[in-house]
Short mmCIF file of C-alpha atoms in Angstrom, two decimals:
data_model
loop_
_atom_site.label_atom_id
_atom_site.label_comp_id
_atom_site.label_asym_id
_atom_site.label_seq_id
_atom_site.Cartn_x
_atom_site.Cartn_y
_atom_site.Cartn_z
CA MET A 1 34.44 64.87 14.72
CA SER A 2 35.56 61.28 14.16
CA ASN A 3 35.23 59.22 10.95
CA THR A 4 35.76 55.56 10.75
CA SER A 5 34.51 53.20 8.28
CA GLU A 6 32.02 51.99 10.73
CA LEU A 7 30.27 55.28 12.17
CA ILE A 8 30.75 58.99 11.90
CA LEU A 9 30.62 60.55 15.15
CA LEU A 10 30.03 64.43 15.69
CA THR A 11 30.01 66.02 18.88
CA ASN A 12 27.21 68.65 19.87
CA PRO A 13 28.56 72.14 20.72
CA LEU A 14 25.21 73.36 22.10
CA ALA A 15 25.30 70.48 24.51
CA ARG A 16 25.13 71.94 28.13
CA ARG A 17 25.28 69.45 31.11
CA GLU A 18 24.20 72.38 33.57
CA ALA A 19 21.23 73.45 31.46
CA PRO A 20 17.95 73.61 33.36
CA TRP A 21 14.79 71.94 32.38
CA THR A 22 12.94 74.76 31.05
CA ALA A 23 9.26 76.03 30.84
CA ALA A 24 9.61 75.64 27.07
CA GLN A 25 10.33 71.78 27.52
CA ASP A 26 8.01 71.37 30.37
CA ALA A 27 5.06 72.43 27.88
CA ILE A 28 6.06 69.87 25.61
CA LEU A 29 6.72 67.02 28.27
CA ASN A 30 6.06 67.14 31.92
CA ASP A 31 5.31 64.97 34.86
CA ALA A 32 1.66 65.57 35.05
CA GLY A 33 1.45 64.69 31.37
CA PHE A 34 3.46 61.42 32.11
CA ALA A 35 1.48 60.53 35.16
CA ARG A 36 -1.83 60.55 33.00
CA ALA A 37 -0.13 58.69 30.29
CA LYS A 38 1.23 55.95 32.57
CA ALA A 39 -2.19 55.64 34.49
CA THR A 40 -3.83 55.14 31.22
CA ILE A 41 -1.32 52.69 29.66
CA THR A 42 -0.89 50.33 32.44
CA ALA A 43 -4.58 50.15 32.79
CA TRP A 44 -5.00 48.57 29.40
CA PRO A 45 -5.43 44.58 29.04
CA GLY A 46 -2.09 43.03 28.33
CA TYR A 47 0.30 45.76 29.71
CA ALA A 48 3.31 44.64 31.34
CA PRO A 49 6.96 46.11 31.63
CA THR A 50 9.21 44.90 28.77
CA PRO A 51 12.33 43.08 29.99
CA LEU A 52 15.82 44.78 30.47
CA ALA A 53 18.42 42.30 29.44
CA SER A 54 21.92 42.32 30.42
CA LEU A 55 24.25 41.80 27.54
CA GLY A 56 27.39 41.02 29.81
CA GLY A 57 29.26 39.41 26.97
CA ILE A 58 28.95 42.39 24.50
CA ALA A 59 30.00 44.71 27.27
CA ALA A 60 33.07 42.79 28.04
CA VAL A 61 34.18 42.76 24.61
CA SER A 62 33.50 46.37 24.27
CA GLY A 63 35.36 47.18 27.15
CA ILE A 64 32.81 48.76 29.34
CA GLY A 65 31.52 47.77 32.82
CA ALA A 66 27.70 46.96 32.12
CA LEU A 67 25.60 47.29 28.91
CA TYR A 68 21.63 46.67 29.22
CA TYR A 69 19.03 46.37 26.33
CA LYS A 70 15.70 47.52 27.10
CA ASP A 71 13.95 44.70 24.67
CA GLU A 72 10.37 45.96 23.05
CA ALA A 73 9.67 43.11 20.90
CA SER A 74 6.71 41.97 23.33
CA ARG A 75 5.07 45.28 23.81
CA PHE A 76 1.23 44.81 23.62
CA GLY A 77 1.88 42.06 20.99
CA LEU A 78 2.54 44.74 18.73
CA GLY A 79 6.38 44.38 18.59
CA SER A 80 7.64 47.81 19.00
CA PHE A 81 7.74 50.68 21.71
CA LYS A 82 5.41 52.65 19.18
CA ALA A 83 2.55 50.84 20.83
CA LEU A 84 3.05 53.17 23.84
CA GLY A 85 2.54 56.23 21.75
CA GLY A 86 0.25 55.86 18.83
CA ALA A 87 -2.64 54.03 20.58
CA TYR A 88 -2.45 56.54 23.60
CA ALA A 89 -2.57 59.52 21.16
CA VAL A 90 -5.66 58.06 19.53
CA TRP A 91 -7.22 57.71 23.18
CA ARG A 92 -6.44 61.14 23.75
CA VAL A 93 -7.75 62.34 20.65
CA LEU A 94 -11.21 60.66 21.60
CA CYS A 95 -11.35 61.79 24.94
CA ASP A 96 -10.76 65.55 23.72
CA THR A 97 -13.22 65.47 21.01
CA ALA A 98 -15.91 63.68 22.80
CA ALA A 99 -15.25 66.30 25.93
CA GLU A 100 -15.97 69.17 23.35
CA LYS A 101 -19.65 67.43 23.05
CA GLY A 102 -19.90 67.00 26.82
CA ILE A 103 -19.35 63.13 26.23
CA SER A 104 -17.45 61.41 28.87
CA PRO A 105 -15.56 57.95 28.40
CA ASP A 106 -17.59 56.68 31.40
CA ASP A 107 -20.75 56.99 29.24
CA ARG A 108 -19.70 54.05 27.14
CA GLU A 109 -22.67 54.10 24.36
CA ALA A 110 -22.28 57.81 23.78
CA PHE A 111 -18.56 57.70 23.69
CA THR A 112 -18.64 54.49 21.51
CA ALA A 113 -21.06 56.04 19.06
CA HIS A 114 -18.83 59.21 19.13
CA ALA A 115 -15.64 57.19 18.16
CA ARG A 116 -17.49 55.71 15.08
CA THR A 117 -17.83 59.53 13.67
CA LEU A 118 -13.92 59.92 13.69
CA THR A 119 -11.04 58.67 11.15
CA VAL A 120 -7.59 59.00 12.43
CA THR A 121 -4.93 58.93 9.93
CA CYS A 122 -0.67 59.20 9.79
CA ALA A 123 1.97 58.53 7.72
CA THR A 124 4.30 55.64 8.89
CA ASP A 125 7.25 53.53 8.02
CA GLY A 126 5.70 50.77 9.98
CA ASN A 127 5.43 50.63 13.65
CA HIS A 128 3.96 54.02 14.28
CA GLY A 129 1.05 53.12 11.76
CA ARG A 130 0.55 49.76 13.51
CA SER A 131 -0.07 51.47 16.94
CA VAL A 132 -2.52 53.98 15.55
CA ALA A 133 -4.42 51.18 13.64
CA TRP A 134 -4.45 49.00 16.73
CA GLY A 135 -5.69 52.00 18.96
CA ALA A 136 -8.29 52.91 16.61
CA GLN A 137 -9.21 49.04 16.31
CA THR A 138 -9.28 49.06 20.22
CA PHE A 139 -11.36 52.14 20.84
CA GLY A 140 -13.62 52.04 17.80
CA CYS A 141 -12.69 54.77 15.43
CA ASN A 142 -11.85 54.49 11.90
CA CYS A 143 -8.26 54.47 10.51
CA VAL A 144 -6.36 55.28 7.38
CA ILE A 145 -2.37 54.81 7.08
CA PHE A 146 -0.20 56.52 4.57
CA ILE A 147 2.75 54.22 3.69
CA HIS A 148 5.65 55.38 1.26
CA ALA A 149 7.25 53.31 -1.73
CA THR A 150 9.64 51.53 0.29
CA VAL A 151 7.91 50.15 2.99
CA SER A 152 7.48 46.49 2.78
CA GLU A 153 4.79 44.56 1.81
CA GLY A 154 5.15 42.61 5.09
CA ARG A 155 4.76 45.54 7.15
CA LYS A 156 2.03 46.89 5.04
CA ARG A 157 -0.21 43.45 5.93
CA GLU A 158 0.66 43.84 9.67
CA ILE A 159 -0.91 47.44 9.78
CA GLU A 160 -3.91 45.87 7.72
CA ARG A 161 -4.50 43.47 10.34
CA TYR A 162 -5.62 45.91 12.73
CA GLY A 163 -8.37 46.89 10.30
CA ALA A 164 -6.76 50.15 8.81
CA ARG A 165 -7.09 51.16 4.99
CA ILE A 166 -3.61 51.55 3.46
CA VAL A 167 -2.92 54.24 0.77
CA ARG A 168 0.56 53.81 -0.61
CA SER A 169 2.46 57.23 -1.41
CA ALA A 170 5.00 57.93 -4.13
CA GLY A 171 8.13 59.36 -2.97
CA ASN A 172 9.89 59.10 0.65
CA TYR A 173 8.36 59.24 4.14
CA ASP A 174 8.53 62.81 4.36
CA ASP A 175 6.14 62.93 1.29
CA SER A 176 3.65 60.50 2.96
CA VAL A 177 3.60 62.94 5.82
CA HIS A 178 2.72 65.98 3.75
CA GLU A 179 0.05 63.55 1.88
CA ALA A 180 -1.58 62.46 5.09
CA GLN A 181 -1.91 66.05 6.16
CA VAL A 182 -3.44 67.41 2.80
CA THR A 183 -5.93 64.54 2.92
CA ALA A 184 -6.87 64.67 6.39
CA ASP A 185 -7.55 68.07 5.86
CA ARG A 186 -9.87 67.65 2.93
CA GLU A 187 -11.52 64.78 4.38
CA GLY A 188 -11.95 66.07 7.92
CA TRP A 189 -9.69 63.43 9.35
CA ILE A 190 -7.49 63.65 12.39
CA VAL A 191 -3.99 63.06 11.75
CA VAL A 192 -2.12 61.28 14.59
CA SER A 193 1.66 61.63 13.75
CA ASP A 194 4.70 60.91 15.72
CA THR A 195 6.49 64.04 14.34
CA SER A 196 5.61 67.56 14.71
CA TYR A 197 5.71 70.50 12.33
CA GLU A 198 4.45 73.94 12.13
CA GLY A 199 0.89 74.24 13.35
CA TYR A 200 0.81 70.51 14.49
CA THR A 201 2.53 69.88 18.02
CA ASP A 202 -0.32 68.99 20.45
CA ILE A 203 -0.89 65.30 19.30
CA PRO A 204 2.72 64.63 19.12
CA LYS A 205 3.03 65.82 22.62
CA ASP A 206 0.79 62.55 23.70
CA VAL A 207 2.85 60.34 21.38
CA MET A 208 6.05 61.32 23.31
CA GLN A 209 4.41 61.32 26.89
CA GLY A 210 3.32 57.61 26.07
CA TYR A 211 6.96 56.75 25.04
CA GLU A 212 8.60 58.08 28.33
CA LEU A 213 6.65 55.10 30.10
CA MET A 214 9.48 53.09 28.48
CA ALA A 215 12.06 55.06 30.09
CA ALA A 216 10.51 55.33 33.42
CA GLU A 217 10.08 51.35 33.30
CA ALA A 218 13.94 51.26 32.63
CA ILE A 219 14.77 53.52 35.41
CA GLY A 220 12.68 51.26 37.98
CA GLN A 221 14.42 48.09 36.03
CA TRP A 222 18.06 49.21 36.54
CA PRO A 223 20.04 46.92 38.38
CA GLU A 224 23.35 48.95 38.97
CA ALA A 225 24.31 51.24 42.20
CA GLY A 226 24.44 54.02 39.90
CA PRO A 227 22.29 55.47 37.02
CA PRO A 228 23.58 54.67 33.41
CA THR A 229 26.47 57.00 32.32
CA HIS A 230 25.50 56.64 28.90
CA ILE A 231 22.21 56.20 26.60
CA PHE A 232 22.40 55.41 23.12
CA LEU A 233 19.53 56.38 21.45
CA GLN A 234 18.18 55.67 17.47
CA THR A 235 16.67 58.81 16.24
CA GLY A 236 14.28 58.82 13.08
CA VAL A 237 12.08 62.20 13.75
CA GLY A 238 13.34 62.17 17.15
CA GLY A 239 10.38 61.52 19.32
CA LEU A 240 11.80 58.39 21.12
CA ALA A 241 14.84 60.16 21.94
CA ALA A 242 13.57 63.13 23.18
CA ALA A 243 11.13 61.34 25.49
CA VAL A 244 13.76 59.32 26.99
CA ALA A 245 16.12 61.93 27.66
CA ALA A 246 13.40 64.10 28.90
CA GLN A 247 12.34 61.51 31.64
CA TYR A 248 16.18 61.11 32.56
CA TRP A 249 16.90 64.92 32.68
CA ARG A 250 13.67 65.73 34.80
CA ARG A 251 14.79 62.85 37.22
CA TYR A 252 18.55 63.25 37.12
CA GLY A 253 19.13 67.17 36.06
CA ALA A 254 22.85 67.58 35.64
CA ASP A 255 23.72 63.95 36.78
CA ARG A 256 21.73 62.53 33.67
CA PRO A 257 23.56 60.32 31.59
CA MET A 258 25.39 61.18 28.44
CA ILE A 259 22.97 61.15 25.15
CA VAL A 260 23.99 59.93 22.16
CA LEU A 261 21.93 59.98 19.21
CA VAL A 262 22.29 57.54 16.43
CA ASP A 263 21.29 58.15 12.52
CA PRO A 264 21.50 55.75 9.73
CA LEU A 265 23.82 57.34 7.15
CA GLN A 266 21.34 57.45 4.52
CA SER A 267 18.63 59.58 6.49
CA ALA A 268 21.02 61.39 8.97
CA CYS A 269 18.88 64.20 9.72
CA TRP A 270 19.92 64.78 13.32
CA LEU A 271 23.66 64.45 12.44
CA GLU A 272 23.10 67.24 9.82
CA SER A 273 21.06 69.48 12.50
CA ILE A 274 23.56 68.81 14.94
CA ARG A 275 26.25 69.95 12.51
CA ALA A 276 24.30 73.05 11.43
CA GLY A 277 22.84 74.05 14.76
CA GLN A 278 19.44 74.03 13.79
CA PRO A 279 16.60 71.78 12.17
CA THR A 280 18.03 70.78 8.82
CA ALA A 281 16.43 68.37 6.47
CA VAL A 282 18.26 66.08 4.09
CA LYS A 283 16.77 64.90 0.89
CA GLY A 284 16.50 61.95 -1.44
CA ASP A 285 15.00 58.35 -1.11
CA LEU A 286 16.29 58.25 2.55
CA ASP A 287 16.30 54.47 1.82
CA THR A 288 17.93 52.59 4.63
CA LEU A 289 17.68 49.03 6.09
CA MET A 290 16.57 50.76 9.27
CA ALA A 291 13.26 51.42 7.85
CA GLY A 292 11.42 52.88 10.96
CA LEU A 293 14.39 55.69 11.21
CA ALA A 294 14.17 56.65 7.61
CA CYS A 295 13.14 60.18 8.02
CA GLY A 296 14.43 63.30 6.44
CA GLU A 297 13.35 66.10 8.66
CA ILE A 298 13.26 66.14 12.52
CA SER A 299 10.67 66.83 14.82
CA ALA A 300 10.36 70.63 15.88
CA LEU A 301 9.34 69.34 19.56
CA ALA A 302 12.38 66.94 19.81
CA TRP A 303 14.66 69.67 18.60
CA GLU A 304 13.56 71.88 21.46
CA ILE A 305 14.48 68.94 24.06
CA LEU A 306 17.54 67.52 22.34
CA ARG A 307 19.45 70.51 21.28
CA HIS A 308 20.98 71.29 24.64
CA CYS A 309 20.95 67.57 25.90
CA ALA A 310 22.16 65.61 23.35
CA ASP A 311 26.09 65.27 23.70
CA ALA A 312 26.73 63.68 20.47
CA VAL A 313 25.37 61.97 17.06
CA VAL A 314 26.73 59.01 15.32
CA GLY A 315 25.86 58.04 11.64
CA LEU A 316 25.54 54.18 11.32
CA SER A 317 25.78 52.19 8.26
CA ASP A 318 23.14 49.47 7.17
CA ASP A 319 25.79 46.75 7.23
CA ALA A 320 26.24 47.37 11.20
CA ALA A 321 22.52 46.86 11.66
CA VAL A 322 22.61 43.63 9.84
CA ASP A 323 25.83 42.49 12.05
CA GLY A 324 23.62 43.73 15.04
CA MET A 325 20.63 41.77 14.39
CA ARG A 326 22.94 38.67 13.72
CA MET A 327 24.90 39.17 16.86
CA LEU A 328 21.69 39.28 19.20
CA ALA A 329 20.05 36.45 17.30
CA GLU A 330 23.50 34.09 17.65
CA GLY A 331 23.69 34.90 21.37
CA ARG A 332 27.22 35.94 20.33
CA HIS A 333 29.96 36.54 23.11
CA GLY A 334 27.82 34.59 25.54
CA ASP A 335 24.52 36.67 25.91
CA ALA A 336 21.01 34.92 25.65
CA PRO A 337 19.78 35.39 22.10
CA LEU A 338 17.51 38.19 21.43
CA VAL A 339 15.04 38.57 18.59
CA ALA A 340 15.82 42.34 17.19
CA GLY A 341 14.46 44.18 13.94
CA GLU A 342 16.38 46.27 11.81
CA SER A 343 15.77 49.73 13.78
CA ALA A 344 16.03 48.22 17.06
CA VAL A 345 19.94 47.59 17.09
CA ALA A 346 20.79 51.11 15.97
CA GLY A 347 21.80 52.31 19.42
CA LEU A 348 23.49 48.95 20.32
CA MET A 349 25.74 48.96 17.16
CA ALA A 350 26.51 52.53 17.51
CA LEU A 351 27.67 51.82 21.18
CA VAL A 352 29.84 48.80 19.73
CA ALA A 353 31.42 50.79 17.13
CA ALA A 354 32.29 53.78 19.33
CA ALA A 355 34.02 51.32 21.80
CA ALA A 356 35.97 49.77 19.22
CA ASP A 357 37.52 53.12 17.98
CA PRO A 358 40.33 54.71 20.01
CA GLU A 359 39.09 58.30 19.33
CA ALA A 360 35.55 57.84 19.87
CA ARG A 361 36.30 56.04 22.96
CA VAL A 362 38.00 59.08 24.33
CA THR A 363 35.62 61.53 22.98
CA LEU A 364 32.38 59.77 24.48
CA GLN A 365 34.37 58.79 27.75
CA LEU A 366 33.52 55.44 27.51
CA ASP A 367 35.68 53.05 29.69
CA ILE A 368 35.63 49.84 32.06
CA GLY A 369 33.46 52.07 34.60
CA SER A 370 30.53 53.12 31.80
CA ARG A 371 27.20 51.59 32.34
CA VAL A 372 25.39 51.87 28.99
CA LEU A 373 21.67 51.69 28.24
CA VAL A 374 20.46 51.01 24.56
CA PHE A 375 16.74 50.35 23.65
CA GLY A 376 15.73 47.52 21.40
CA THR A 377 13.00 49.41 19.92
CA GLU A 378 11.39 46.40 17.84
CA GLY A 379 11.39 42.57 17.59
CA ALA A 380 10.91 41.07 13.95
CA THR A 381 7.97 43.58 12.78
CA ASP A 382 8.71 42.27 9.40
CA PRO A 383 9.16 38.25 9.74
CA GLY A 384 10.22 37.59 6.12
CA LEU A 385 12.77 40.32 5.88
CA TYR A 386 14.07 39.02 9.31
CA ARG A 387 14.55 35.44 8.28
CA GLU A 388 16.27 36.70 5.04
CA ILE A 389 18.79 39.08 6.94
CA VAL A 390 19.45 36.65 10.01
CA GLY A 391 19.01 33.29 8.33
CA ARG A 392 16.46 31.98 10.65
CA SER A 393 12.90 32.59 11.64
CA PRO A 394 12.23 34.78 14.95
CA GLU A 395 10.46 31.61 15.97
CA ALA A 396 13.43 29.56 15.85
CA ILE A 397 15.73 32.17 17.91
CA ARG A 398 12.91 31.94 20.61
CA GLU A 399 12.74 28.46 20.82
CA ARG A 400 16.60 28.60 21.78
CA LEU A 401 15.44 30.10 25.12
CA ALA A 402 12.50 27.77 25.74
#
């Protein structure tokens, strides 16, 4: 294990590059499920692949060959990759429950009437709840979103824009997950969560299948002669990381990129799970600036996929995230300016920190031949906080590109 002032790095002793894609993993994420998600989402109004931006300046100062940033700030106008998962899972819920009553989506009148009878709910740090609320508004069902004590008022207002009723819970994210499930059981609502737990796995699979579209887009956009050698992936509960890893694992097998997970130090549930060799919860308020990653318990489904293909995990400080937001906004090192939220830069800054540390470079096999992919998972989803951190509004950053 490497431990510097900037990062903690732990390799995964369970990682096996030769490990095959198993039947158990295929029951979670598979080509047929992805094809269905892709066909559905790409048919929605406003769909367009998000850009894959080259960060050649950062690559040069980091001593690697190439660095690309999948910029999710424009996804469906919601500002994050979560638009691919939550809304798609809402659609699947409506289709599945309608089918139980013999109703087809093609029967628009009956399907619309059915949707009005349903209420979907979830707990969120912000972006997933916005996607679920947008999906509910788009497809015509009711929505109640639970947020925990430290979710900002700005993110609360953004969710409310899509017609959801908000319930603020005491405690941390995991407490709000519990309250959402208990309330849903009592009220007859349907939980549309991006994390899985005992007795609740089917809907998170749909969420993750939606996320896979982002990874598939990146594969299609990749401009280098060979695939990425490394992918740095922020974690949270792990659904995003598992979806991206699954797409590359199924596509490339043993030739897949090295997968490096990235946790905020204040909510390092994947770091502790990799350390223990089994899912391990972390307690406390989990109060990290990287709000979308403030989770104390990993997803069981994500663990099934990542335990053998996540090669390492990094613990990252909030200060590093702040520097990453400012670095992208400034266009530091000659790269085009980008608007990135607090959780968007975790993978990027883990790469920057690891590349600057001699021991970490060796451990992660980072060198001038490395081709690295990171996912900028959100734009300025809380514009007020973004201005406070960066010193300029997201609009001012975008105007520099006009």
